Short mmCIF file of C-alpha atoms and ligand atoms in Angstrom, two decimals:
data_model
loop_
_atom_site.label_atom_id
_atom_site.label_comp_id
_atom_site.label_asym_id
_atom_site.label_seq_id
_atom_site.Cartn_x
_atom_site.Cartn_y
_atom_site.Cartn_z
CA MET L 1 104.62 11.76 156.89
CA THR L 2 105.40 15.06 158.60
CA ALA L 3 107.89 15.05 161.49
CA ASP L 4 105.04 15.85 163.92
CA LYS L 5 103.01 12.88 162.77
CA GLY L 6 106.14 10.72 162.90
CA ILE L 7 106.86 11.66 166.51
CA GLU L 8 103.25 11.00 167.42
CA GLU L 9 103.47 7.57 165.82
CA LEU L 10 106.79 6.85 167.57
CA ARG L 11 105.38 7.84 170.95
CA ARG L 12 102.32 5.67 170.39
CA ARG L 13 104.46 2.62 169.61
CA LEU L 14 106.92 3.28 172.46
CA GLY L 15 103.95 3.68 174.83
CA GLU L 16 102.65 0.21 173.92
CA ILE L 17 106.10 -1.30 174.47
CA ALA L 18 106.48 0.51 177.82
CA ASP L 19 103.09 -0.90 178.88
CA LEU L 20 104.24 -4.42 178.06
CA HIS L 21 107.42 -3.90 180.10
CA ALA L 22 105.30 -2.60 182.98
CA ALA L 23 103.14 -5.73 182.73
CA GLU L 24 106.31 -7.82 182.84
CA HIS L 25 107.37 -5.96 186.00
CA VAL L 26 103.99 -6.63 187.62
CA LEU L 27 104.37 -10.34 186.88
CA GLN L 28 107.92 -10.37 188.30
CA TRP L 29 106.93 -8.40 191.38
CA ASP L 30 104.04 -10.77 192.04
CA GLN L 31 106.36 -13.75 191.56
CA GLU L 32 108.72 -12.48 194.27
CA VAL L 33 106.08 -11.17 196.67
CA ASN L 34 102.84 -13.20 196.41
CA MET L 35 103.01 -16.17 194.06
CA PRO L 36 102.52 -19.67 195.50
CA PRO L 37 105.39 -22.05 194.58
CA LYS L 38 103.30 -24.11 192.17
CA GLY L 39 102.66 -21.02 190.05
CA ALA L 40 106.29 -20.90 188.94
CA GLU L 41 105.98 -22.91 185.74
CA ALA L 42 103.06 -20.95 184.30
CA ARG L 43 104.65 -17.68 185.40
CA GLY L 44 107.79 -18.54 183.44
CA GLN L 45 105.67 -18.95 180.30
CA GLN L 46 103.71 -15.78 180.93
CA LEU L 47 106.88 -13.77 181.38
CA ALA L 48 108.48 -15.25 178.26
CA THR L 49 105.37 -14.42 176.20
CA VAL L 50 105.11 -10.82 177.37
CA SER L 51 108.81 -10.11 176.99
CA SER L 52 109.11 -11.63 173.51
CA LEU L 53 106.03 -9.68 172.44
CA ALA L 54 107.70 -6.46 173.63
CA HIS L 55 110.93 -7.42 171.87
CA ARG L 56 109.08 -8.18 168.62
CA LEU L 57 107.23 -4.85 168.69
CA PHE L 58 110.45 -2.97 169.40
CA THR L 59 112.58 -4.63 166.72
CA ALA L 60 109.89 -4.37 164.01
CA PRO L 61 111.37 -2.96 160.78
CA GLU L 62 108.67 -0.22 160.77
CA ILE L 63 110.21 1.19 163.98
CA GLY L 64 113.63 1.21 162.32
CA ASP L 65 112.26 3.01 159.23
CA LEU L 66 110.40 5.52 161.38
CA LEU L 67 113.48 6.23 163.54
CA ASN L 68 115.81 6.61 160.58
CA THR L 69 113.39 8.99 158.83
CA LEU L 70 112.98 11.05 162.00
CA ARG L 71 116.72 11.17 162.60
CA ASP L 72 117.12 12.96 159.27
CA ALA L 73 114.16 15.32 159.83
CA GLY L 74 115.35 18.88 160.42
CA ASP L 75 112.53 20.36 162.43
CA LEU L 76 112.42 18.42 165.70
CA SER L 77 112.39 19.96 169.17
CA ASP L 78 115.46 19.18 171.31
CA ASP L 79 113.50 16.72 173.41
CA ASP L 80 112.05 14.92 170.40
CA ARG L 81 115.47 14.72 168.77
CA LEU L 82 116.88 13.20 171.93
CA LEU L 83 114.03 10.72 172.12
CA VAL L 84 114.76 9.65 168.54
CA GLU L 85 118.50 9.33 169.13
CA GLU L 86 118.16 7.37 172.36
CA THR L 87 115.56 5.04 170.91
CA LEU L 88 117.69 4.52 167.82
CA TYR L 89 120.63 3.60 170.03
CA ASP L 90 118.50 0.94 171.78
CA TYR L 91 117.08 -0.25 168.48
CA ASN L 92 120.45 -0.70 166.78
CA ARG L 93 121.75 -2.63 169.75
CA ALA L 94 118.66 -4.84 169.88
CA ILE L 95 118.78 -5.81 166.20
CA ARG L 96 122.47 -6.71 166.29
CA LEU L 97 121.69 -9.90 168.20
CA PRO L 98 120.01 -12.42 165.87
CA GLU L 99 117.00 -14.43 167.19
CA SER L 100 119.04 -17.63 167.00
CA PHE L 101 121.69 -16.17 169.33
CA VAL L 102 119.13 -14.80 171.78
CA HIS L 103 117.49 -18.22 171.84
CA ARG L 104 120.79 -20.07 172.48
CA PHE L 105 121.76 -17.58 175.16
CA ALA L 106 118.41 -17.93 176.96
CA GLY L 107 118.72 -21.73 176.90
CA ALA L 108 122.28 -21.62 178.24
CA THR L 109 121.45 -19.21 181.08
CA SER L 110 118.41 -21.14 182.21
CA ALA L 111 120.50 -24.37 182.35
CA ALA L 112 123.35 -22.50 184.06
CA TYR L 113 121.01 -21.04 186.67
CA GLU L 114 119.63 -24.51 187.51
CA ALA L 115 123.15 -25.94 187.77
CA TRP L 116 124.39 -23.00 189.84
CA THR L 117 121.55 -23.38 192.38
CA ARG L 118 122.56 -27.01 192.95
CA ALA L 119 126.30 -26.36 192.78
CA ARG L 120 126.04 -23.65 195.42
CA LYS L 121 123.94 -25.80 197.73
CA GLU L 122 126.49 -28.62 197.52
CA SER L 123 129.46 -26.24 197.27
CA ARG L 124 130.60 -28.14 194.19
CA PHE L 125 132.21 -25.83 191.61
CA ALA L 126 132.74 -28.75 189.19
CA ALA L 127 128.95 -28.96 188.70
CA PHE L 128 128.82 -25.34 187.52
CA LEU L 129 132.07 -25.27 185.55
CA PRO L 130 130.85 -26.61 182.15
CA HIS L 131 128.03 -24.03 182.22
CA LEU L 132 130.39 -21.22 183.09
CA GLU L 133 132.63 -22.25 180.18
CA THR L 134 129.66 -22.16 177.80
CA LEU L 135 128.52 -18.77 179.12
CA VAL L 136 131.96 -17.18 178.78
CA GLN L 137 132.10 -18.48 175.19
CA LEU L 138 128.64 -17.07 174.45
CA LEU L 139 129.47 -13.73 176.05
CA ARG L 140 132.56 -13.42 173.87
CA GLU L 141 130.37 -14.17 170.86
CA LYS L 142 127.88 -11.57 172.06
CA ALA L 143 130.65 -8.98 172.34
CA GLU L 144 131.66 -9.64 168.71
CA LEU L 145 128.04 -9.38 167.52
CA LEU L 146 127.56 -6.09 169.35
CA GLY L 147 130.95 -4.73 168.30
CA HIS L 148 133.46 -2.96 170.52
CA GLU L 149 136.58 -0.85 170.70
CA GLY L 150 139.32 -2.06 173.02
CA SER L 151 138.41 -4.93 175.32
CA PRO L 152 135.49 -7.22 174.32
CA TYR L 153 134.35 -6.68 177.92
CA ASN L 154 133.35 -3.15 176.91
CA ALA L 155 130.52 -4.47 174.75
CA LEU L 156 129.07 -6.25 177.80
CA LEU L 157 129.65 -3.36 180.19
CA GLU L 158 127.71 -1.14 177.78
CA ASP L 159 124.44 -2.88 178.79
CA TYR L 160 124.82 -1.66 182.37
CA GLU L 161 127.16 1.33 182.33
CA ARG L 162 126.96 2.91 178.91
CA GLY L 163 130.13 4.63 177.73
CA MET L 164 132.35 3.12 180.46
CA THR L 165 135.29 0.89 179.48
CA ALA L 166 137.52 -1.72 181.09
CA GLU L 167 140.47 0.51 180.17
CA GLN L 168 139.02 3.31 182.35
CA LEU L 169 137.94 1.03 185.17
CA ARG L 170 141.23 -0.84 185.60
CA PRO L 171 143.34 2.05 186.96
CA LEU L 172 140.40 3.56 188.84
CA PHE L 173 139.66 0.29 190.62
CA ALA L 174 143.34 -0.51 191.21
CA GLU L 175 143.71 2.81 193.05
CA LEU L 176 140.60 2.08 195.12
CA ALA L 177 141.61 -1.49 195.95
CA ALA L 178 145.06 -0.49 197.18
CA ALA L 179 143.77 2.38 199.33
CA GLN L 180 140.73 0.57 200.72
CA SER L 181 142.52 -2.60 201.55
CA ALA L 182 145.21 -0.64 203.42
CA LEU L 183 142.46 1.25 205.30
CA VAL L 184 140.73 -1.99 206.27
CA ALA L 185 144.03 -3.45 207.56
CA ARG L 186 144.56 -0.37 209.77
CA ILE L 187 141.00 -0.60 211.07
CA MET L 188 141.49 -4.24 212.02
CA ASP L 189 144.65 -3.30 213.92
CA SER L 190 142.93 -0.48 215.80
CA PRO L 191 142.38 -1.05 219.53
CA ARG L 192 139.22 1.06 219.29
CA GLN L 193 136.69 -1.61 218.26
CA PRO L 194 132.99 -0.88 218.98
CA ASP L 195 131.06 -2.92 221.53
CA VAL L 196 128.21 -4.44 219.54
CA SER L 197 127.19 -7.17 222.01
CA TRP L 198 123.96 -5.29 222.81
CA LEU L 199 122.77 -5.97 219.25
CA HIS L 200 122.14 -9.61 220.20
CA GLN L 201 118.48 -9.18 221.09
CA ASN L 202 115.17 -10.19 219.60
CA TRP L 203 114.06 -7.29 217.39
CA PHE L 204 110.37 -7.90 216.74
CA LYS L 205 109.17 -7.94 213.16
CA LYS L 206 106.20 -5.59 213.49
CA PRO L 207 108.10 -2.57 214.86
CA GLN L 208 110.89 -3.20 212.32
CA TRP L 209 108.34 -3.16 209.52
CA GLU L 210 106.70 0.03 210.78
CA LEU L 211 110.05 1.73 211.33
CA CYS L 212 111.05 1.02 207.72
CA LEU L 213 107.83 2.64 206.48
CA ARG L 214 108.23 5.61 208.82
CA VAL L 215 111.80 6.31 207.65
CA ALA L 216 110.86 5.82 203.99
CA ALA L 217 108.10 8.41 204.37
CA ASP L 218 110.49 10.78 206.21
CA LEU L 219 112.96 10.57 203.31
CA GLY L 220 110.23 11.66 200.91
CA TYR L 221 109.07 8.36 199.38
CA ASP L 222 105.49 8.93 198.27
CA LEU L 223 103.50 6.00 199.66
CA GLU L 224 100.46 7.06 197.64
CA ALA L 225 102.62 6.29 194.60
CA GLY L 226 104.40 3.29 196.08
CA ARG L 227 104.27 0.56 198.69
CA GLN L 228 106.50 -1.77 200.68
CA ASP L 229 106.26 -5.56 200.69
CA GLU L 230 108.38 -8.46 201.88
CA SER L 231 110.52 -10.61 199.59
CA ALA L 232 113.51 -12.96 199.88
CA HIS L 233 115.78 -10.44 198.14
CA PRO L 234 115.00 -6.73 198.50
CA PHE L 235 114.39 -4.86 195.24
CA THR L 236 112.66 -1.85 193.68
CA THR L 237 110.38 -2.08 190.68
CA THR L 238 108.56 0.51 188.61
CA PHE L 239 105.24 0.20 186.78
CA ASP L 240 104.98 3.97 186.25
CA LEU L 241 106.35 7.03 188.03
CA ARG L 242 103.13 6.98 190.11
CA ASP L 243 103.61 3.34 191.08
CA VAL L 244 107.14 2.58 192.26
CA ARG L 245 107.41 -0.28 194.76
CA ILE L 246 110.05 -1.45 197.19
CA THR L 247 110.52 -4.68 199.10
CA THR L 248 112.49 -5.54 202.20
CA ARG L 249 113.44 -8.60 204.23
CA ILE L 250 113.13 -8.66 208.02
CA ASP L 251 115.54 -10.56 210.25
CA ARG L 252 114.57 -10.73 213.94
CA ASN L 253 118.22 -11.08 214.93
CA ASP L 254 119.35 -8.00 213.07
CA LEU L 255 118.29 -4.48 214.01
CA PHE L 256 119.80 -2.82 210.96
CA SER L 257 119.44 -5.14 207.98
CA ALA L 258 115.80 -4.39 207.04
CA LEU L 259 116.07 -0.69 207.85
CA MET L 260 119.25 -0.08 205.87
CA SER L 261 117.98 -2.11 202.94
CA SER L 262 114.70 -0.16 202.96
CA ILE L 263 116.66 3.10 202.88
CA HIS L 264 118.72 1.72 199.98
CA GLU L 265 115.65 0.67 197.96
CA CYS L 266 114.01 3.96 198.85
CA GLY L 267 116.95 5.74 197.21
CA HIS L 268 116.20 3.82 194.02
CA ALA L 269 112.47 4.52 194.34
CA LEU L 270 112.93 8.27 194.91
CA TYR L 271 114.89 8.37 191.64
CA GLU L 272 112.11 6.59 189.73
CA GLN L 273 109.42 8.80 191.29
CA GLY L 274 111.42 11.82 190.18
CA PHE L 275 111.31 11.36 186.42
CA GLN L 276 109.37 13.91 184.41
CA GLU L 277 105.71 13.57 183.50
CA LYS L 278 106.46 14.25 179.85
CA ASP L 279 108.87 11.28 179.72
CA ARG L 280 106.26 8.73 180.87
CA ARG L 281 106.00 5.62 178.66
CA THR L 282 109.21 6.54 176.79
CA PRO L 283 112.82 5.32 177.14
CA LEU L 284 113.77 8.74 178.59
CA ALA L 285 112.03 7.87 181.90
CA ASP L 286 115.06 5.89 183.00
CA ALA L 287 118.45 6.35 184.65
CA PRO L 288 121.42 6.70 182.27
CA SER L 289 123.12 3.69 183.88
CA LEU L 290 122.93 1.25 186.76
CA GLY L 291 125.88 3.03 188.38
CA MET L 292 123.94 6.31 188.46
CA HIS L 293 120.92 4.48 189.88
CA GLU L 294 123.13 2.93 192.52
CA SER L 295 124.61 6.35 193.36
CA GLN L 296 121.17 7.36 194.63
CA SER L 297 120.52 4.26 196.74
CA ARG L 298 124.03 4.39 198.21
CA MET L 299 123.95 8.10 198.96
CA TRP L 300 120.78 7.65 201.02
CA GLU L 301 121.87 4.39 202.61
CA ASN L 302 125.51 5.14 203.41
CA ILE L 303 126.28 8.84 203.29
CA ILE L 304 123.00 9.87 204.95
CA GLY L 305 121.72 6.70 206.68
CA ARG L 306 125.06 5.80 208.23
CA SER L 307 125.93 9.35 209.33
CA ARG L 308 126.20 10.64 212.88
CA PRO L 309 123.47 13.34 212.45
CA PHE L 310 121.06 10.68 211.14
CA TRP L 311 121.53 8.60 214.28
CA GLU L 312 121.27 11.67 216.51
CA HIS L 313 117.79 12.05 215.12
CA TYR L 314 116.69 8.43 214.91
CA THR L 315 118.02 6.95 218.16
CA PRO L 316 115.13 8.42 220.20
CA VAL L 317 112.74 7.33 217.45
CA LEU L 318 114.04 3.74 217.61
CA ARG L 319 113.63 3.72 221.40
CA LYS L 320 109.89 4.26 220.87
CA TYR L 321 109.67 1.40 218.37
CA PHE L 322 111.64 -0.99 220.63
CA PRO L 323 110.62 -0.01 224.18
CA GLY L 324 113.13 -1.03 226.84
CA GLN L 325 115.60 -2.45 224.32
CA LEU L 326 117.77 0.61 223.67
CA ASP L 327 117.61 2.45 226.99
CA ARG L 328 121.33 2.26 227.63
CA GLN L 329 122.50 3.03 224.11
CA THR L 330 123.53 6.51 223.00
CA PRO L 331 123.24 7.81 219.43
CA GLU L 332 127.01 7.32 219.24
CA ASP L 333 126.60 3.62 220.10
CA LEU L 334 124.12 3.17 217.26
CA TYR L 335 126.28 5.19 214.88
CA ARG L 336 129.31 3.05 215.67
CA ALA L 337 127.36 -0.22 215.45
CA VAL L 338 125.86 0.58 212.04
CA ASN L 339 129.37 1.32 210.77
CA HIS L 340 131.07 -1.71 212.29
CA VAL L 341 133.83 -2.92 209.93
CA SER L 342 134.43 -6.63 209.71
CA PRO L 343 136.02 -8.24 206.62
CA SER L 344 133.85 -11.21 205.65
CA LEU L 345 133.21 -13.70 202.88
CA ILE L 346 129.84 -12.60 201.53
CA ARG L 347 129.43 -9.50 199.36
CA VAL L 348 125.78 -8.78 200.18
CA GLU L 349 126.58 -8.78 203.91
CA ALA L 350 129.70 -6.64 203.56
CA ASP L 351 130.09 -3.34 205.42
CA GLU L 352 130.63 -0.03 203.65
CA CYS L 353 134.40 -0.14 204.10
CA THR L 354 135.00 -3.56 202.54
CA TYR L 355 132.20 -3.60 199.97
CA ASN L 356 134.14 -2.25 196.99
CA LEU L 357 136.86 -4.84 197.49
CA HIS L 358 134.33 -7.62 196.89
CA VAL L 359 133.24 -5.89 193.70
CA ILE L 360 136.70 -5.12 192.38
CA LEU L 361 137.87 -8.72 192.64
CA ARG L 362 134.80 -9.85 190.68
CA PHE L 363 135.45 -7.21 188.03
CA GLU L 364 139.09 -8.28 187.63
CA LEU L 365 138.15 -11.95 187.37
CA GLU L 366 135.37 -11.46 184.83
CA VAL L 367 137.51 -9.21 182.64
CA ASP L 368 140.23 -11.87 182.72
CA MET L 369 137.76 -14.57 181.73
CA ILE L 370 136.27 -12.52 178.88
CA GLU L 371 139.70 -11.49 177.59
CA GLY L 372 140.83 -15.12 177.80
CA ARG L 373 143.54 -14.69 180.44
CA LEU L 374 141.76 -16.77 183.06
CA ALA L 375 140.30 -20.19 182.30
CA PRO L 376 136.98 -20.72 184.14
CA ALA L 377 138.49 -23.92 185.60
CA ASP L 378 141.01 -21.78 187.50
CA LEU L 379 138.39 -19.43 188.92
CA PRO L 380 138.20 -20.78 192.51
CA GLU L 381 141.94 -20.55 193.01
CA ALA L 382 142.11 -17.02 191.59
CA TRP L 383 139.10 -15.97 193.67
CA ASN L 384 140.55 -17.26 196.92
CA ALA L 385 143.92 -15.63 196.30
CA LYS L 386 142.30 -12.24 195.74
CA MET L 387 140.12 -12.58 198.85
CA LYS L 388 143.26 -13.17 200.84
CA ARG L 389 145.09 -10.27 199.24
CA TYR L 390 142.30 -7.64 199.41
CA LEU L 391 140.41 -8.66 202.54
CA GLY L 392 142.84 -10.89 204.41
CA VAL L 393 140.27 -13.71 204.70
CA ASP L 394 140.54 -17.41 203.89
CA VAL L 395 137.71 -18.85 201.81
CA PRO L 396 136.61 -22.18 203.33
CA ASP L 397 134.51 -23.43 200.39
CA ASP L 398 133.22 -22.33 196.97
CA ALA L 399 129.66 -21.80 198.24
CA ARG L 400 131.03 -18.92 200.28
CA GLY L 401 133.51 -18.11 197.52
CA CYS L 402 133.06 -17.92 193.76
CA LEU L 403 129.61 -19.57 193.77
CA GLN L 404 127.91 -17.04 196.05
CA ASP L 405 126.43 -14.62 193.50
CA ILE L 406 123.62 -15.19 191.03
CA HIS L 407 124.99 -12.79 188.36
CA TRP L 408 127.29 -15.06 186.36
CA SER L 409 124.70 -17.86 186.26
CA HIS L 410 122.41 -15.34 184.52
CA GLY L 411 125.16 -14.57 182.01
CA ALA L 412 125.55 -11.08 183.48
CA MET L 413 129.17 -9.97 183.25
CA GLY L 414 129.81 -6.23 183.35
CA TYR L 415 127.17 -5.69 186.04
CA PHE L 416 129.32 -5.81 189.19
CA PRO L 417 131.35 -2.63 188.53
CA THR L 418 128.14 -0.56 188.65
CA TYR L 419 127.91 -1.08 192.43
CA THR L 420 131.29 0.51 192.99
CA LEU L 421 130.71 3.22 190.41
CA GLY L 422 127.56 4.05 192.37
CA ASN L 423 129.69 4.64 195.47
CA LEU L 424 132.11 6.85 193.53
CA TYR L 425 129.40 8.92 191.84
CA ALA L 426 127.56 9.33 195.16
CA ALA L 427 130.60 10.70 197.00
CA GLN L 428 131.58 13.01 194.15
CA LEU L 429 128.02 14.37 193.83
CA PHE L 430 127.73 14.72 197.58
CA ASP L 431 130.82 16.96 197.76
CA LYS L 432 128.97 19.33 195.48
CA ILE L 433 125.73 18.98 197.42
CA ILE L 434 127.31 19.90 200.73
CA GLU L 435 128.99 22.88 199.09
CA GLU L 436 125.59 24.14 197.90
CA LEU L 437 123.48 23.07 200.89
CA SER L 438 125.59 24.15 203.82
CA GLY L 439 122.82 23.50 206.36
CA LEU L 440 122.18 19.94 205.23
CA TRP L 441 123.64 18.14 208.25
CA ASP L 442 121.52 20.31 210.59
CA ASP L 443 118.48 19.31 208.55
CA VAL L 444 119.39 15.62 208.77
CA GLU L 445 119.81 15.92 212.53
CA ARG L 446 116.25 17.25 212.67
CA GLY L 447 114.96 14.50 210.39
CA ARG L 448 114.43 16.82 207.45
CA PHE L 449 115.45 15.53 204.05
CA GLY L 450 113.47 17.79 201.72
CA THR L 451 116.36 20.06 200.68
CA LEU L 452 118.48 17.08 199.66
CA LEU L 453 115.63 15.45 197.76
CA ASP L 454 114.82 18.72 195.96
CA TRP L 455 118.46 19.07 194.93
CA LEU L 456 118.56 15.49 193.60
CA ARG L 457 115.23 15.95 191.79
CA GLU L 458 116.49 19.01 189.98
CA ASN L 459 120.08 18.00 189.27
CA ILE L 460 119.81 14.24 188.74
CA HIS L 461 116.31 12.73 188.65
CA ALA L 462 114.61 15.12 186.23
CA HIS L 463 117.22 14.46 183.54
CA GLY L 464 116.12 10.85 183.14
CA ARG L 465 118.57 9.42 180.64
CA ARG L 466 119.21 12.67 178.80
CA LYS L 467 122.93 12.59 179.71
CA HIS L 468 125.32 9.68 180.14
CA ALA L 469 126.34 8.99 183.75
CA ALA L 470 129.90 10.30 183.40
CA ALA L 471 128.68 13.45 181.61
CA LEU L 472 126.06 14.07 184.27
CA VAL L 473 128.68 13.76 187.02
CA ALA L 474 131.03 16.05 185.09
CA ASP L 475 128.29 18.66 184.46
CA VAL L 476 127.32 18.78 188.11
CA THR L 477 130.77 18.58 189.72
CA GLY L 478 133.05 20.02 187.01
CA ARG L 479 135.18 16.86 186.96
CA GLU L 480 135.13 13.44 185.31
CA PRO L 481 134.26 10.55 187.67
CA GLU L 482 137.24 9.86 189.93
CA ALA L 483 138.16 7.93 193.07
CA GLY L 484 139.43 10.88 195.15
CA PRO L 485 136.18 12.14 196.71
CA TYR L 486 135.10 8.65 197.74
CA LEU L 487 138.47 7.79 199.26
CA ARG L 488 138.57 11.08 201.15
CA TYR L 489 135.04 10.48 202.47
CA LEU L 490 135.81 6.93 203.55
CA THR L 491 139.18 7.72 205.12
CA ALA L 492 137.85 10.70 207.11
CA LYS L 493 134.79 8.81 208.38
CA TYR L 494 136.57 5.63 209.44
CA SER L 495 139.69 7.36 210.80
CA ASP L 496 137.38 9.20 213.15
CA LEU L 497 135.40 6.07 214.04
CA TYR L 498 138.44 3.91 214.70
CA GLY L 499 140.81 6.56 216.05
CA LEU L 500 143.33 6.26 213.20
CA ASN L 501 145.69 9.14 212.57
ZN1 ZN Q 601 120.79 -1.03 194.65
#
């Protein structure tokens, strides 16, 4: 077979697999958005069938032969060579886990998820503990099957943040934790706390819904190639770059929760809508890592959506959506309210200033469990001690402590750090952006986001997964990922808000 014919054959096979994954995403989206409760059992079977079909097609020996032949072919274009290398990377990782292991792991996670749901409801860690012990054991086995240098945690991290290691994250996160927790303590001591009592009003659902759509469209989200629906947990899903969907959740008691979560999901969706046509139905139409994906959602949500110029523009807009409810509030009042810092127990409700601390404690605990320094039985005690140390809060029960997140029950360890890496990448990239787009804040104040989106399209989105996250950051900013830009951003913003000097 000539190299040309080989590439054609590879693209044909990858296209079929991409279609199956898209079908899986449609089934999942429907499950979260539309499905009646009694459909759950059949949906579980349908999803299992489609995903194992995709896995079987992808791990077929013919794909391996084709990829290995193409890897050695001399006359490939740069893009084709990259497609072969990236697919080979995925393939080699996929075949390292034997069917029997995948089967055991799936059984253990589905039992763990069931147990976790009950354990959280009853706040009874003991009910989850045996499952957590099994999962940690299986994850250590998985790390050995996949292979790793340094910590076994690295093999797990690789699934979410390729190329990153526990050895790199430890000092980076330790620096962040120390600085952020000191900043939070100073904020709590500041006499300049915002008055947020006016937020206690009934914010009707319909205007909230319409406002979310209006802002999404303003940011550049193409609603002819996407849509917004409601779900219990907001998410973004992609069937194709011309069909990228977001969901949100509306709370009548909370003016900001739906809006800020829509902006966040929009950041993810703008990324997915920005991949290149030629990468459709191939593994290249993807972000290089979850951290890079999160850098986009967090840049739009926090750096832009929680900025003073943003609220200069949108305060009059909000007054139209909620007539009579915001007459006495200034843009500064809304800006201060949306950035209100308050150390709390729950990660998903955390403000920008405390968020990383929630993540870092989870990272430290999961590394300790995987490396065997922390027995799962001692998790609640270790969790509560870290919450006290980093956030100064006392954890009243495990439901609001170590049982609050779904991740571990799914056997996902190595996922949490990507949230914080997203914050770091976003701030580091944004330093560069503001250097190149000096008029950006004036644009934001006028509700114009096109220059920012164009910059992101060209410098981030269009690359798909052609470069690893750290390399992409380094290419754009001239430096490896670091904590400095984020800490400078956070300290400047909150010192101003809370009158710290
Ligand atoms: Zn996100």
